[in-house]
Short mmCIF file of C-alpha atoms in Angstrom, two decimals:
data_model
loop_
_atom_site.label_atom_id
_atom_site.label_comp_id
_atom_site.label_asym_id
_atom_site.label_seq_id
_atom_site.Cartn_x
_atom_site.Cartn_y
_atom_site.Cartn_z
CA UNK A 39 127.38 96.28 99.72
CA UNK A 40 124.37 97.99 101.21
CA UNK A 41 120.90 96.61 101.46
CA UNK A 42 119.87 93.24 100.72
CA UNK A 43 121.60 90.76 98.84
CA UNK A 44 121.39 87.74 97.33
CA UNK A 45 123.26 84.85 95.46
CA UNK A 46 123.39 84.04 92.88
CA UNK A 47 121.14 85.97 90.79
CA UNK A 48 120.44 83.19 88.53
CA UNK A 49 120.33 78.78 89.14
CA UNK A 50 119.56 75.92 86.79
CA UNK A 51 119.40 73.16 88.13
CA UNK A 52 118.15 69.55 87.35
CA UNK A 53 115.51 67.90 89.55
CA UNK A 54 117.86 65.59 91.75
CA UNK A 55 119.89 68.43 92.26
CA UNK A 56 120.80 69.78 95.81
CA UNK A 57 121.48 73.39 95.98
CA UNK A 58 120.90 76.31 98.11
CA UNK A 59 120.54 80.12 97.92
CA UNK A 60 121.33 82.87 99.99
CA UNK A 61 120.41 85.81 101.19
CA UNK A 62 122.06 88.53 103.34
CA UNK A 63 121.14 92.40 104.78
CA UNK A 64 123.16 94.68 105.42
CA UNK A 65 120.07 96.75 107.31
CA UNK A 66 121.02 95.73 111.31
CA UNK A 67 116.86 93.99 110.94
CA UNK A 68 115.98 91.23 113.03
CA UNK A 69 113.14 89.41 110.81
CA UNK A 70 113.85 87.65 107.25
CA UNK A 71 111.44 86.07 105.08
CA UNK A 72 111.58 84.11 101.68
CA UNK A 73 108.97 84.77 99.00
CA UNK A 74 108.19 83.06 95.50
CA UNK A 75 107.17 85.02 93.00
CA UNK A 76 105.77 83.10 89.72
CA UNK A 77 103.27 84.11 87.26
CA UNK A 78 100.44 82.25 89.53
CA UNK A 79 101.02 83.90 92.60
CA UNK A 80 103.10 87.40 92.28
CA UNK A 81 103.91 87.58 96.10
CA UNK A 82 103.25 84.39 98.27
CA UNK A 83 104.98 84.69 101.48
CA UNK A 84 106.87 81.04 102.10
CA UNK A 85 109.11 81.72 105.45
CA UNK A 86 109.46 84.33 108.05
CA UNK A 87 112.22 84.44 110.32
CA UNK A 88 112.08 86.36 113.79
CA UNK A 89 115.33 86.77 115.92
CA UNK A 90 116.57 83.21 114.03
CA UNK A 91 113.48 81.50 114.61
CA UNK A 92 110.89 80.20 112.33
CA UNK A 93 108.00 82.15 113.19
CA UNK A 94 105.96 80.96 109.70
CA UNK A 95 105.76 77.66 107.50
CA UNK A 96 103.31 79.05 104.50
CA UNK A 97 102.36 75.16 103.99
CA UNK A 98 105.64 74.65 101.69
CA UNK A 99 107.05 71.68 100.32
CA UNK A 100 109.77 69.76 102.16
CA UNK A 101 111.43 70.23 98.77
CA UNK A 102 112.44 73.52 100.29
CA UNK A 103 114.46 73.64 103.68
CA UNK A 104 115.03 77.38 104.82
CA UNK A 105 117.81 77.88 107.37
CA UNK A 106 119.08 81.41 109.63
CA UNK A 107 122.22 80.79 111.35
CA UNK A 108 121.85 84.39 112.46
CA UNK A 109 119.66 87.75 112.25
CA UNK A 110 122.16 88.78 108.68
CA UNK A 111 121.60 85.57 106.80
CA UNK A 112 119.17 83.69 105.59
CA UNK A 113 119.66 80.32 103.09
CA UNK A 114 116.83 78.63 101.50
CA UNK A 115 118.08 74.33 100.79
CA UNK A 116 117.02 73.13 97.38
CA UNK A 117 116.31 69.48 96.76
CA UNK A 118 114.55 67.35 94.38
CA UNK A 119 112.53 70.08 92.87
CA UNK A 120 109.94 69.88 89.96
CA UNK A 121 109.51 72.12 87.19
CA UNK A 122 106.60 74.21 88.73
CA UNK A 123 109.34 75.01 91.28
CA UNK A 124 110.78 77.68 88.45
CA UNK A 125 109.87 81.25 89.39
CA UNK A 126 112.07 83.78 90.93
CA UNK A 127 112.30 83.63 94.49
CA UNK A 128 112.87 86.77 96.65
CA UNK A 129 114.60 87.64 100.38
CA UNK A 130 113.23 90.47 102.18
CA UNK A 131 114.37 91.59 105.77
CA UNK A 132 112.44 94.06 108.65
CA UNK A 133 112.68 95.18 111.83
CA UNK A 134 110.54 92.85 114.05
CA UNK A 135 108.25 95.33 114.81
CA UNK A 136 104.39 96.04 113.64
CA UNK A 137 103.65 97.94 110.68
CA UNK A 138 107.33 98.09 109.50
CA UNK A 139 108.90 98.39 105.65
CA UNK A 140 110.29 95.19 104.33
CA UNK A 141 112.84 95.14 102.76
CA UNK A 142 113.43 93.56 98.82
CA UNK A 143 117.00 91.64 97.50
CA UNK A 144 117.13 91.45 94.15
CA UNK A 145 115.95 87.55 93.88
CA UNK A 146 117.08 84.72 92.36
CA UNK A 147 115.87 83.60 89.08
CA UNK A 148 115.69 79.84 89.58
CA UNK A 149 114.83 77.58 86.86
CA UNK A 150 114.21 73.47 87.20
CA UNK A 151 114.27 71.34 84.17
CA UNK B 132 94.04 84.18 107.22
CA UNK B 133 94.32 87.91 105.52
CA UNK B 134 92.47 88.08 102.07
CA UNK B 135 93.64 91.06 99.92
CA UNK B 136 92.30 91.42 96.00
CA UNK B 137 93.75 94.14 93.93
CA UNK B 138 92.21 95.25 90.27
CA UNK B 139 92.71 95.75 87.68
CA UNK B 140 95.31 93.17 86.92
CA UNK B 141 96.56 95.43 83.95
CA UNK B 142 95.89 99.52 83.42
CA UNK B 143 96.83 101.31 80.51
CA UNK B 144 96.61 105.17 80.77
CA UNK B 145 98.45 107.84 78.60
CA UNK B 146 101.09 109.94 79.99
CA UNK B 147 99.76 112.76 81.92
CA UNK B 148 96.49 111.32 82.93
CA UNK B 149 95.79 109.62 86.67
CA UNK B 150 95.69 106.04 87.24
CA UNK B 151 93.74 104.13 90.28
CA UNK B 152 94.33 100.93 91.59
CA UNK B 153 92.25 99.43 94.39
CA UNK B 154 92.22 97.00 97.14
CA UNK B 155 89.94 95.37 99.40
CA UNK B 156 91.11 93.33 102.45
CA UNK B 157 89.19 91.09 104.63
CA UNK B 158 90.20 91.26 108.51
CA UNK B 159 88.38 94.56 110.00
CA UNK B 160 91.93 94.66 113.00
CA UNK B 161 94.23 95.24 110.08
CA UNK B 162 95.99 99.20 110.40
CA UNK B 163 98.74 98.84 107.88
CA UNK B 164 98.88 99.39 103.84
CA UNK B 165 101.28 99.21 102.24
CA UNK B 166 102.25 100.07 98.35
CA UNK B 167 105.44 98.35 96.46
CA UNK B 168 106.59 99.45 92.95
CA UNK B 169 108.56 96.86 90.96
CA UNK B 170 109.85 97.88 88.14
CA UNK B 171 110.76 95.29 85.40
CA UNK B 172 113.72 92.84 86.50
CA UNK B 173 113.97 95.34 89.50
CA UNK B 174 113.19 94.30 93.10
CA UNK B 175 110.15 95.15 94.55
CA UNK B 176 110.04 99.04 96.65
CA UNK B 177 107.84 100.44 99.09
CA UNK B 178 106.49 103.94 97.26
CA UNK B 179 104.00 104.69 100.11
CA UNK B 180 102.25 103.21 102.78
CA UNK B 181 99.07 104.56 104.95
CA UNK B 182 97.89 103.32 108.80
CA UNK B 183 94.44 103.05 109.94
CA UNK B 184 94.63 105.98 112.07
CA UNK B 185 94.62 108.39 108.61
CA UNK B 186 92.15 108.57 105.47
CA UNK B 187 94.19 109.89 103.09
CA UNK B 188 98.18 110.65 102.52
CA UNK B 189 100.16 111.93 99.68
CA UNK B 190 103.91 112.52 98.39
CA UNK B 191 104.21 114.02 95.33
CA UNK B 192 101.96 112.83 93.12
CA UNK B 193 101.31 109.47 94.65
CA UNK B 194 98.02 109.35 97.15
CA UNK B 195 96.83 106.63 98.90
CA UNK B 196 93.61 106.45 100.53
CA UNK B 197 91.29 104.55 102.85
CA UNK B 198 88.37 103.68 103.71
CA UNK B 199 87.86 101.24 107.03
CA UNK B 200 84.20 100.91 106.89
CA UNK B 201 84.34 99.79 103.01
CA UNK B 202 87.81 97.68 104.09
CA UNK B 203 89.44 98.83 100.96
CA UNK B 204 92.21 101.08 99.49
CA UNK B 205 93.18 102.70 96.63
CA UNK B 206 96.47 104.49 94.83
CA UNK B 207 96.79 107.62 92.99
CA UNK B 208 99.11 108.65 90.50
CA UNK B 209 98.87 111.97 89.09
CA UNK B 210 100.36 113.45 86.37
CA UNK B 211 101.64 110.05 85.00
CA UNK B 212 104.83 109.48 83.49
CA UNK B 213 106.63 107.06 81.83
CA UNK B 214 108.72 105.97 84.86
CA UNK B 215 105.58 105.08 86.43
CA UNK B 216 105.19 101.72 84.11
CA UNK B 217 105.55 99.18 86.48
CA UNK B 218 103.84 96.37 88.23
CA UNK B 219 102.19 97.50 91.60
CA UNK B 220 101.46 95.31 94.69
CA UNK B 221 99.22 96.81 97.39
CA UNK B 222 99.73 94.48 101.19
CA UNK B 223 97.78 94.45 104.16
CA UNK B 224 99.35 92.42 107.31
CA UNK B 225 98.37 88.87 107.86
CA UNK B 226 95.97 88.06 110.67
CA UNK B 227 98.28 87.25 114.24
CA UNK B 228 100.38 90.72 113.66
CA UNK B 229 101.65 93.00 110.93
CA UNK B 230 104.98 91.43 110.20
CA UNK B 231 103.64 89.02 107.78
CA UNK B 232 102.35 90.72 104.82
CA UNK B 233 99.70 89.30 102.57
CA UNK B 234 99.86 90.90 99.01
CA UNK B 235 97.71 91.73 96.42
CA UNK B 236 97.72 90.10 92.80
CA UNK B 237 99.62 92.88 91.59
CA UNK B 238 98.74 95.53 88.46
CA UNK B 239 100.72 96.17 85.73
CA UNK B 240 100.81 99.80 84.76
CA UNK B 241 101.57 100.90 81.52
CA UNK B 242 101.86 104.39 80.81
CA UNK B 243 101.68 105.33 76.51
CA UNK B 244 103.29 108.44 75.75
#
């Protein structure tokens, strides 16, 4: 599959669950980020990822543990989430240079009760 | 950091007539704008982007313009068409660097036929 990816498309999960999403390009890019996107806040930028390293915290949650074992992948850790965690949260990858495209997955639709 | 507001929040034109959207953005250094389309339960797609170094570019019938001095920038659409219903997110990067993207509030286009 081409592009950016991401599984699985849709998670329900209760709040003392533990579970964790993923996200993988298929675009030879070198940065990854994670975004939420709610009602709220459309487009608010959690993580960014440059050559595997953590390059930006966006003041989120412990709740939410992101992890890149290399430049293709990309996990975010769910645990002990609350409701107002539910919104649909997105992977994007770029080439770690200024001014460049990013790069959309198709997000996952996550939903705590 | 990076302050970007984008109005309106919704637009409503009928098919065949233009639409503008508009941004303003606060840090004076920033030389890249971005446009994304995302079309409903679709991922979000760059449609055109504009650097600081040009006031105006077009494809088709999609414009983008820009004005430094003012620190704001707008997006044309010509000849709507139904296709063109969407939700819109203009971006301008973060402060430290263009790899992190701040984005607008979005605006929901609707086009009536």
């Amino acid at each position: 599959e081409t592009g950016v990816t991401q599984t699985p498309r849709h998670l329900v999960m209760g709040m003392t669950n533990k579970k964790s999403l993923k996200c993988e390009q298929h675009l030879g890019h070198n940065a990854m980020y994670w975004y939420k996107q709610s009602a709220k806040k459309p487009l608010e930028l959690m993580f960014v990822y440059n050559f595997k390293e953590q390059t930006e915290n966006n003041s989120v949650p412990s709740r939410f543990s992101p992890e890149c074992p290399n430049s293709s992948h990309l996990f975010l850790h769910l645990h002990t989430l609350q409701p107002e965690d539910s919104a649909l949260y997105l992977c994007a990858s770029s080439q770690v240079l200024l001014n460049n495209e990013q790069f959309f997955g198709p997000g996952t639709r996550l939903t705590v009760l | 950091g990076e302050n970007v507001e984008q109005h309106p929040s919704t637009l409503s034109v009928q098919e065949g007539d233009s639409a503008v959207i508009k941004c303003t953005y606060s840090d004076s250094a920033s030389n890249y704008f971005p446009w994304y389309k995302q079309e409903l339960g679709k991922r979000p797609q760059l449609i055109i982007d504009i650097r600081s170094n040009v006031g105006e570019k077009k494809d088709q019938r999609i414009a983008v313009t820009l004005n430094k001095t003012a620190k704001h920038f707008s997006l044309h659409i010509t000849e709507t068409q139904p296709e063109d219903s969407a939700v819109y997110f203009c971006a301008a990067p973060g402060l430290q660097g263009a790899q992190k993207l701040v984005f607008g509030q979005g605006t929901r286009l609707t086009i009536n036929p």
